[in-house]
Structure formats: C-alpha cells, structure tokens
Tab-separated table of C-alpha atoms in Angstrom:
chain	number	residue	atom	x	y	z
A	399	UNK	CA	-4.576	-22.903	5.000
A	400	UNK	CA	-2.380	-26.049	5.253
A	401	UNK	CA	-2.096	-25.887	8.907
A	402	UNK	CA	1.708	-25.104	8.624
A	403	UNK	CA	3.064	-22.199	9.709
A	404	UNK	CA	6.061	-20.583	9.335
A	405	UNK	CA	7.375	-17.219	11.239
A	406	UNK	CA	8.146	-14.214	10.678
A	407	UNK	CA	6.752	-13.773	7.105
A	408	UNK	CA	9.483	-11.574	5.985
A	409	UNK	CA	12.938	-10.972	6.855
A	410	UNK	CA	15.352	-8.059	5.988
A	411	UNK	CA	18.915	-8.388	7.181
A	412	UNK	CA	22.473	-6.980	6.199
A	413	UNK	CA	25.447	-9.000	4.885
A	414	UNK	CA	27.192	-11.173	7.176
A	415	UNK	CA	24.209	-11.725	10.077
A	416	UNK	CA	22.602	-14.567	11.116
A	417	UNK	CA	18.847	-15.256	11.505
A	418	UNK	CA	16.469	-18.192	12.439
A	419	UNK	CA	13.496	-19.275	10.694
A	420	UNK	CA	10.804	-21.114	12.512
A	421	UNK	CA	8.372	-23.836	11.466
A	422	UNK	CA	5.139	-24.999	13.203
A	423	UNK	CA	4.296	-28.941	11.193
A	424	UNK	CA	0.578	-29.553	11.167
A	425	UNK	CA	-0.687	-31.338	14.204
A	426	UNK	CA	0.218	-34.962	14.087
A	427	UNK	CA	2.732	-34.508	11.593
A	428	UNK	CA	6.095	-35.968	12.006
A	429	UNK	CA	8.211	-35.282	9.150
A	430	UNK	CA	9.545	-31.530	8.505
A	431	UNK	CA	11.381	-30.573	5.093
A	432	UNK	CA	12.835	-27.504	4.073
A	433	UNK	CA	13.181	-26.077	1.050
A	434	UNK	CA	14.490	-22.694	-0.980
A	435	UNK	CA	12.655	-20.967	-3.562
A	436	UNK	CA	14.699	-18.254	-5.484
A	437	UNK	CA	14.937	-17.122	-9.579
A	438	UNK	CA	18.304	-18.601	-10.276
A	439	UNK	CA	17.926	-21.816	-8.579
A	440	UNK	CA	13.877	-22.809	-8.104
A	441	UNK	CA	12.808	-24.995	-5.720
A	442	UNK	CA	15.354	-26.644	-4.037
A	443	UNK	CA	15.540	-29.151	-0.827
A	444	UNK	CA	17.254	-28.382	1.544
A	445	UNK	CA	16.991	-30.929	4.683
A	446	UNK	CA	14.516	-32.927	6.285
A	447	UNK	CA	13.639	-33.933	9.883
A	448	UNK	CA	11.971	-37.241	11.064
A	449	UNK	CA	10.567	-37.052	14.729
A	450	UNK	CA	13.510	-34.666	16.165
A	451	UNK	CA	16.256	-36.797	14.090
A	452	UNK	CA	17.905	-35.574	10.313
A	453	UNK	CA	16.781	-37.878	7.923
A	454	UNK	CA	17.395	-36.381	4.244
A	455	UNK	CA	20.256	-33.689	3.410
A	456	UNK	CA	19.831	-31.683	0.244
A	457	UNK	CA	21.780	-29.160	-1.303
A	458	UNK	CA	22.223	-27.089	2.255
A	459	UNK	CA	25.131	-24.770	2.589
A	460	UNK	CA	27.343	-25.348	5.543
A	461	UNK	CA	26.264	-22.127	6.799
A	462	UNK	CA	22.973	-23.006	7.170
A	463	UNK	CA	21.511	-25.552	9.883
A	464	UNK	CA	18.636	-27.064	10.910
A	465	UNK	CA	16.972	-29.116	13.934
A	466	UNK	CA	13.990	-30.113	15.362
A	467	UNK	CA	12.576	-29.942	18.701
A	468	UNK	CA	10.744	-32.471	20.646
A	469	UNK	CA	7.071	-30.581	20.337
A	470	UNK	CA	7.995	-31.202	16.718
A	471	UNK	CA	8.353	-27.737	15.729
A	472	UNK	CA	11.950	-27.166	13.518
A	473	UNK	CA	14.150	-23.899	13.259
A	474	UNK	CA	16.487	-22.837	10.080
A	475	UNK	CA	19.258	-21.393	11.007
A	476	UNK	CA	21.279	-19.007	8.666
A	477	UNK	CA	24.735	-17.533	9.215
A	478	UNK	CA	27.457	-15.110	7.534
A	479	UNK	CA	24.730	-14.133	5.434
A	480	UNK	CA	25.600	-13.063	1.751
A	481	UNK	CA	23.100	-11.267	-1.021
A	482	UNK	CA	22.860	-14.746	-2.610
A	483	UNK	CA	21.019	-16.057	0.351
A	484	UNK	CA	18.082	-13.754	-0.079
A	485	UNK	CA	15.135	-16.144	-1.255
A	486	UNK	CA	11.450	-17.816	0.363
A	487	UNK	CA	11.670	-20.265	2.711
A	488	UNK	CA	9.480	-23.276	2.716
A	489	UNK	CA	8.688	-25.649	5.621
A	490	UNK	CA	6.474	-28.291	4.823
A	491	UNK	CA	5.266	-31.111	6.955
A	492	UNK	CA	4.095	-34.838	6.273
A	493	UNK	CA	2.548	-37.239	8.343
A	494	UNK	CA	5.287	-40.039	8.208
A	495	UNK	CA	7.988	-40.972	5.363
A	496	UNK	CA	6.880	-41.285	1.391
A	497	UNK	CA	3.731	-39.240	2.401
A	498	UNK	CA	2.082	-35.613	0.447
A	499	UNK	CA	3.829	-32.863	2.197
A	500	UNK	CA	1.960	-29.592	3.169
A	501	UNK	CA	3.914	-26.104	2.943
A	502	UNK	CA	3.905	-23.434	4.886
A	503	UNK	CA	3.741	-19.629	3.200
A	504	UNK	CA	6.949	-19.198	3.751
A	505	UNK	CA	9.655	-16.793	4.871
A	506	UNK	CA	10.817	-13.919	2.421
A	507	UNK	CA	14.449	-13.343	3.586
A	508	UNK	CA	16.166	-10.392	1.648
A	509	UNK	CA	19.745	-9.600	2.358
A	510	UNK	CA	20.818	-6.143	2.068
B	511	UNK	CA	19.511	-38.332	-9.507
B	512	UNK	CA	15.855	-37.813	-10.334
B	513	UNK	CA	14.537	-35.341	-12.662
B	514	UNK	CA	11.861	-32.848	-13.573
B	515	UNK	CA	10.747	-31.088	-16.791
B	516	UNK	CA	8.439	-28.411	-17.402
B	517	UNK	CA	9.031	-27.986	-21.072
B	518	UNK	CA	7.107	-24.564	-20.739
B	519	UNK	CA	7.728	-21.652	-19.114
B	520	UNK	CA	4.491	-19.502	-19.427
B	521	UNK	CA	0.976	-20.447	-21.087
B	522	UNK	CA	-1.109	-18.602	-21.984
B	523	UNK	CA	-5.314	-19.869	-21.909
B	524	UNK	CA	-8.502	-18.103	-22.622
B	525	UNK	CA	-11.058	-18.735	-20.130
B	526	UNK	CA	-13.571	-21.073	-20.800
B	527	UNK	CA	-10.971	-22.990	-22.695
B	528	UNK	CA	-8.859	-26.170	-21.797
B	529	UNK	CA	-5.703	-26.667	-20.030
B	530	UNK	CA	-2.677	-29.605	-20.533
B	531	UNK	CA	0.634	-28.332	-18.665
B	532	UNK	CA	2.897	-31.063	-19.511
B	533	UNK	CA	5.389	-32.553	-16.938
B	534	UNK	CA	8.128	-35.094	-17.711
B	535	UNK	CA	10.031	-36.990	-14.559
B	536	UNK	CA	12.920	-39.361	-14.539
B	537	UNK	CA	13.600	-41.352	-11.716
B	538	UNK	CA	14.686	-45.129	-12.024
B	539	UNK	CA	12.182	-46.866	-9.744
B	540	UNK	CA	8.215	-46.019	-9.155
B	541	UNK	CA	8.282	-42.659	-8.618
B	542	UNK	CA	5.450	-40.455	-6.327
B	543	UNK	CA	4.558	-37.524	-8.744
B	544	UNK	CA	2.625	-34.219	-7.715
B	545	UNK	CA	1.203	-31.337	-8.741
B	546	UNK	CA	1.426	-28.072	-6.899
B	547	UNK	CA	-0.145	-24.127	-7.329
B	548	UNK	CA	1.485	-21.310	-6.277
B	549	UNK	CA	-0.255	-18.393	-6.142
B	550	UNK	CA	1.622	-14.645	-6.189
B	551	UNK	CA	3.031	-14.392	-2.590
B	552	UNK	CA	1.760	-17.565	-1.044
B	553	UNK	CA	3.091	-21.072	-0.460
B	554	UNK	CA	2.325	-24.364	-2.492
B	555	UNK	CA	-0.726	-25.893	-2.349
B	556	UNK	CA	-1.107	-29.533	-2.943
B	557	UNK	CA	-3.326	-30.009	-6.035
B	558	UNK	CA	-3.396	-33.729	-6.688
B	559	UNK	CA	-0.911	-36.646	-6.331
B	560	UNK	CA	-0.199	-40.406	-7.778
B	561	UNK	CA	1.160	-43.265	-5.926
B	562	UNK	CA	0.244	-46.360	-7.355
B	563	UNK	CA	-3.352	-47.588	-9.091
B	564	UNK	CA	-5.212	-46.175	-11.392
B	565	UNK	CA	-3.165	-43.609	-13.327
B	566	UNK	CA	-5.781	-40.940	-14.270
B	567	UNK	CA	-6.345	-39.288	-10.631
B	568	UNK	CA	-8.546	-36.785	-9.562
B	569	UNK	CA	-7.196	-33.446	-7.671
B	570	UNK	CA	-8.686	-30.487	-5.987
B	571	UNK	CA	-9.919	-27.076	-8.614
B	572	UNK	CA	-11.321	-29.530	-11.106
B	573	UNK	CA	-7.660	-30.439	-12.396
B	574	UNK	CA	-6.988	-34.050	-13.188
B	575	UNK	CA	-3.324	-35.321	-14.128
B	576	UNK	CA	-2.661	-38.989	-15.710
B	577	UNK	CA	0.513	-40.903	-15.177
B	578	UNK	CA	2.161	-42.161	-18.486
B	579	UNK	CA	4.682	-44.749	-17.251
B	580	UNK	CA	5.956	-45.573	-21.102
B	581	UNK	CA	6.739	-41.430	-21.999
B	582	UNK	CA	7.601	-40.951	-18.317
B	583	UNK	CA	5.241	-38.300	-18.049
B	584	UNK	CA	2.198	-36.842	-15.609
B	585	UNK	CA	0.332	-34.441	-17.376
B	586	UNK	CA	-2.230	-31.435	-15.400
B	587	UNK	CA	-5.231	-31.285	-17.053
B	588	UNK	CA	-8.467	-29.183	-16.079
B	589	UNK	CA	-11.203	-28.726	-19.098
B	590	UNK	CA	-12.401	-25.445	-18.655
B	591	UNK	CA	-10.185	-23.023	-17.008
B	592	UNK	CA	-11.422	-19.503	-14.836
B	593	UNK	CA	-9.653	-16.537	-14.239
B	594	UNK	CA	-8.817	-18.029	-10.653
B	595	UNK	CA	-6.538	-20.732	-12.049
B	596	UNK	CA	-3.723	-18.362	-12.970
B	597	UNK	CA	-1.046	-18.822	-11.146
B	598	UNK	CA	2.815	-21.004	-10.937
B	599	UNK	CA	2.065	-24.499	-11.091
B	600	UNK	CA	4.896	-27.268	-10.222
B	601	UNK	CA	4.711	-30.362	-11.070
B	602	UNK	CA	7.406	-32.532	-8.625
B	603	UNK	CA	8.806	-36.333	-8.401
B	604	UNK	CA	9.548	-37.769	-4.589
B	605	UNK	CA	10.116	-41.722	-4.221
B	606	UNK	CA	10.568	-44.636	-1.873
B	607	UNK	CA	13.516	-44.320	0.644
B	608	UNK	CA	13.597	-41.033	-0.823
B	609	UNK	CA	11.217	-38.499	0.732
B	610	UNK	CA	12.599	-35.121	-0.632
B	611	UNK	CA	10.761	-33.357	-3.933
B	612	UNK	CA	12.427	-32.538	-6.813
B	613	UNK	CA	10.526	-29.676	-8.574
B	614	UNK	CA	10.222	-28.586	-11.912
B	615	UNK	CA	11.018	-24.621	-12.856
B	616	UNK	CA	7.128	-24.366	-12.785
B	617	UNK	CA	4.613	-23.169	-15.661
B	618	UNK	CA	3.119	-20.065	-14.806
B	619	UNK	CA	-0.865	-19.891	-16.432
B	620	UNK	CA	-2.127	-16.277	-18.204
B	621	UNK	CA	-5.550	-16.407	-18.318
B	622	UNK	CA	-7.069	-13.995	-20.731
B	623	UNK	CA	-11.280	-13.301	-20.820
C-alpha cells in the first residue's frame, strides 16, 4: 500500500459524459501527478500539481482538467467523453519537486 | 524530449534462474532513472531508484539496477527469480526542473517452474 488512494476503482460511462476522478496524496506529500495508462499509448503524463498550484502540463486533452485543493487532495476531471478515453488512471504523489513518486491503484474508466 | 527504451516486450525466466531487463534512457542532462512493477490490476510500485552516487543501487524484492552513464543505460537485475516476480516492469527517466516520468512500454516477466 503506497498510502495513495484514488476513488472509485472503476468507472463505466457512455459517450459524451463527464466524470471526476479523485486522488488522496500520501500524508505530507505535496506534489500530485497524473498519468494515463492505456494499450495504444502506455504510460503517459498528464499534469502535475505543486501545493494547490499547476506546475507540469503533459500531453492532457483540453477536455480534461485538473486541480488541487487546499487539504492537498486533487480531482481529474473528464468531459465529452469518447471510446478513446477509456484507460487507468494514475495519481501519484511526491514529497516535494525531483522526488520518487508513489501511485495510487488507479481508476479503470471504460467508455461505452 | 527525453526518452525511454525497453528493447523487450516479454521475457520469459525459469525460476531459480537470473534476471537482466534492459532499459535505455536519453535525456541531455543527469537524469533520475527508476524502476517500477506492476502487477495484473494494481498500480506501480516503486522498486528502486538512482539519483546521483554510486551507480549500482540496491531496490526492494532483491532486484538491483546499475546506471551506465557511457551506453546511457540502467539495467534491473535480480539473481534468482520466484514465481512472485512475474509481472510488467517499467523502467522510467524524470530530471531536474523536470518532475514528470517518462516510461518505457514495460517488459512483462513469464516465469516458468
């Protein structure tokens, strides 16, 4: 158990909705990055949050945003959902900047 | 932009036997290189990482990875593997100023008895 968690654990939706992902950092932690697993693409970053502020943007649709609160805890936000979307969801967490980052188990979105 | 290579998709390993899953990075300045496990259906656990010193480093399992600055590579090592150890491993390349991973497609490990 890294300590991160991440809710719900799986997600179905249809085309065209939009749905939040949550993320929980370890305690202390200060940094929050997301990322997207899926077969075509891997592992890719998507953003990263430094104590409530954006600090790193990766390859994140336009559809998709991000924030984090001031108890630290972040929320992924996905809209106009398409099949292409479906994929896990990592949230990791890191103590400061340039540190090991923990992950979460992730979120299994599927799109219908 | 930096880079990772996994030169192999899936390896296969008898158990008992050893383990090398090779990993090749580019990145222009000192990179920060790690190695992750993923088993089926969970996250990533951290396995071991480098920073800076000594190059061979130590992780969690029994793996071991060494940093070879001149062929740009950070090799996983463990020298006897169980039937435990199978699972997606990704190796991944972060950096100064630059906090994000880049992964590798991953290696997934077959062990056999």
């Amino acid at each position: 158990d890294s300590g991160v968690t991440q809710t719900p654990k799986h997600l179905i939706t249809a085309t065209g909705q939009r749905v939040t992902l949550r993320c929980s950092p370890r305690s202390g932690d200060l940094s929050v990055y997301w990322y997207q697993q899926s077969l075509d693409q891997g592992l890719q970053f998507l953003i990263q949050y430094y104590n409530g502020e954006e600090r790193a943007k990766g390859n994140i649709l336009e559809r998709f945003s991000a924030q984090q609160f001031p108890d630290l805890h972040s929320e992924l936000n996905l809209s106009s959902l398409e099949l292409g979307d479906s994929a896990l969801y990592f949230c990791a967490s890191s103590v400061g900047v340039n540190n090991e980052q923990f992950f979460g188990p992730g979120t299994r979105l599927t799109v219908l | 932009a930096q880079s990772v290579t996994q030169p192999d998709i899936h390896i296969t390993v008898s158990e008992g036997a050893s383990l090398e899953l090779r990993c090749n990075y580019s990145y222009g300045a000192t990179p920060y290189l790690f190695w992750y496990v993923q088993s089926p259906g969970q996250g990533l656990q951290l396995l071991l990482k480098y920073f800076s010193g000594d190059t061979l480093v130590q992780g969690i399992k029994g793996f071991e990875a060494e940093f070879k600055r001149s062929q740009s590579s950070f090799n996983l090592r463990k020298p006897s593997v169980h039937w435990s150890d199978a699972a997606e491993y990704f190796c991944a390349v972060g950096a100064v100023g630059n906090e994000k991973l880049t992964f590798g497609t991953g290696t997934r490990l077959t062990i056999i008895p």
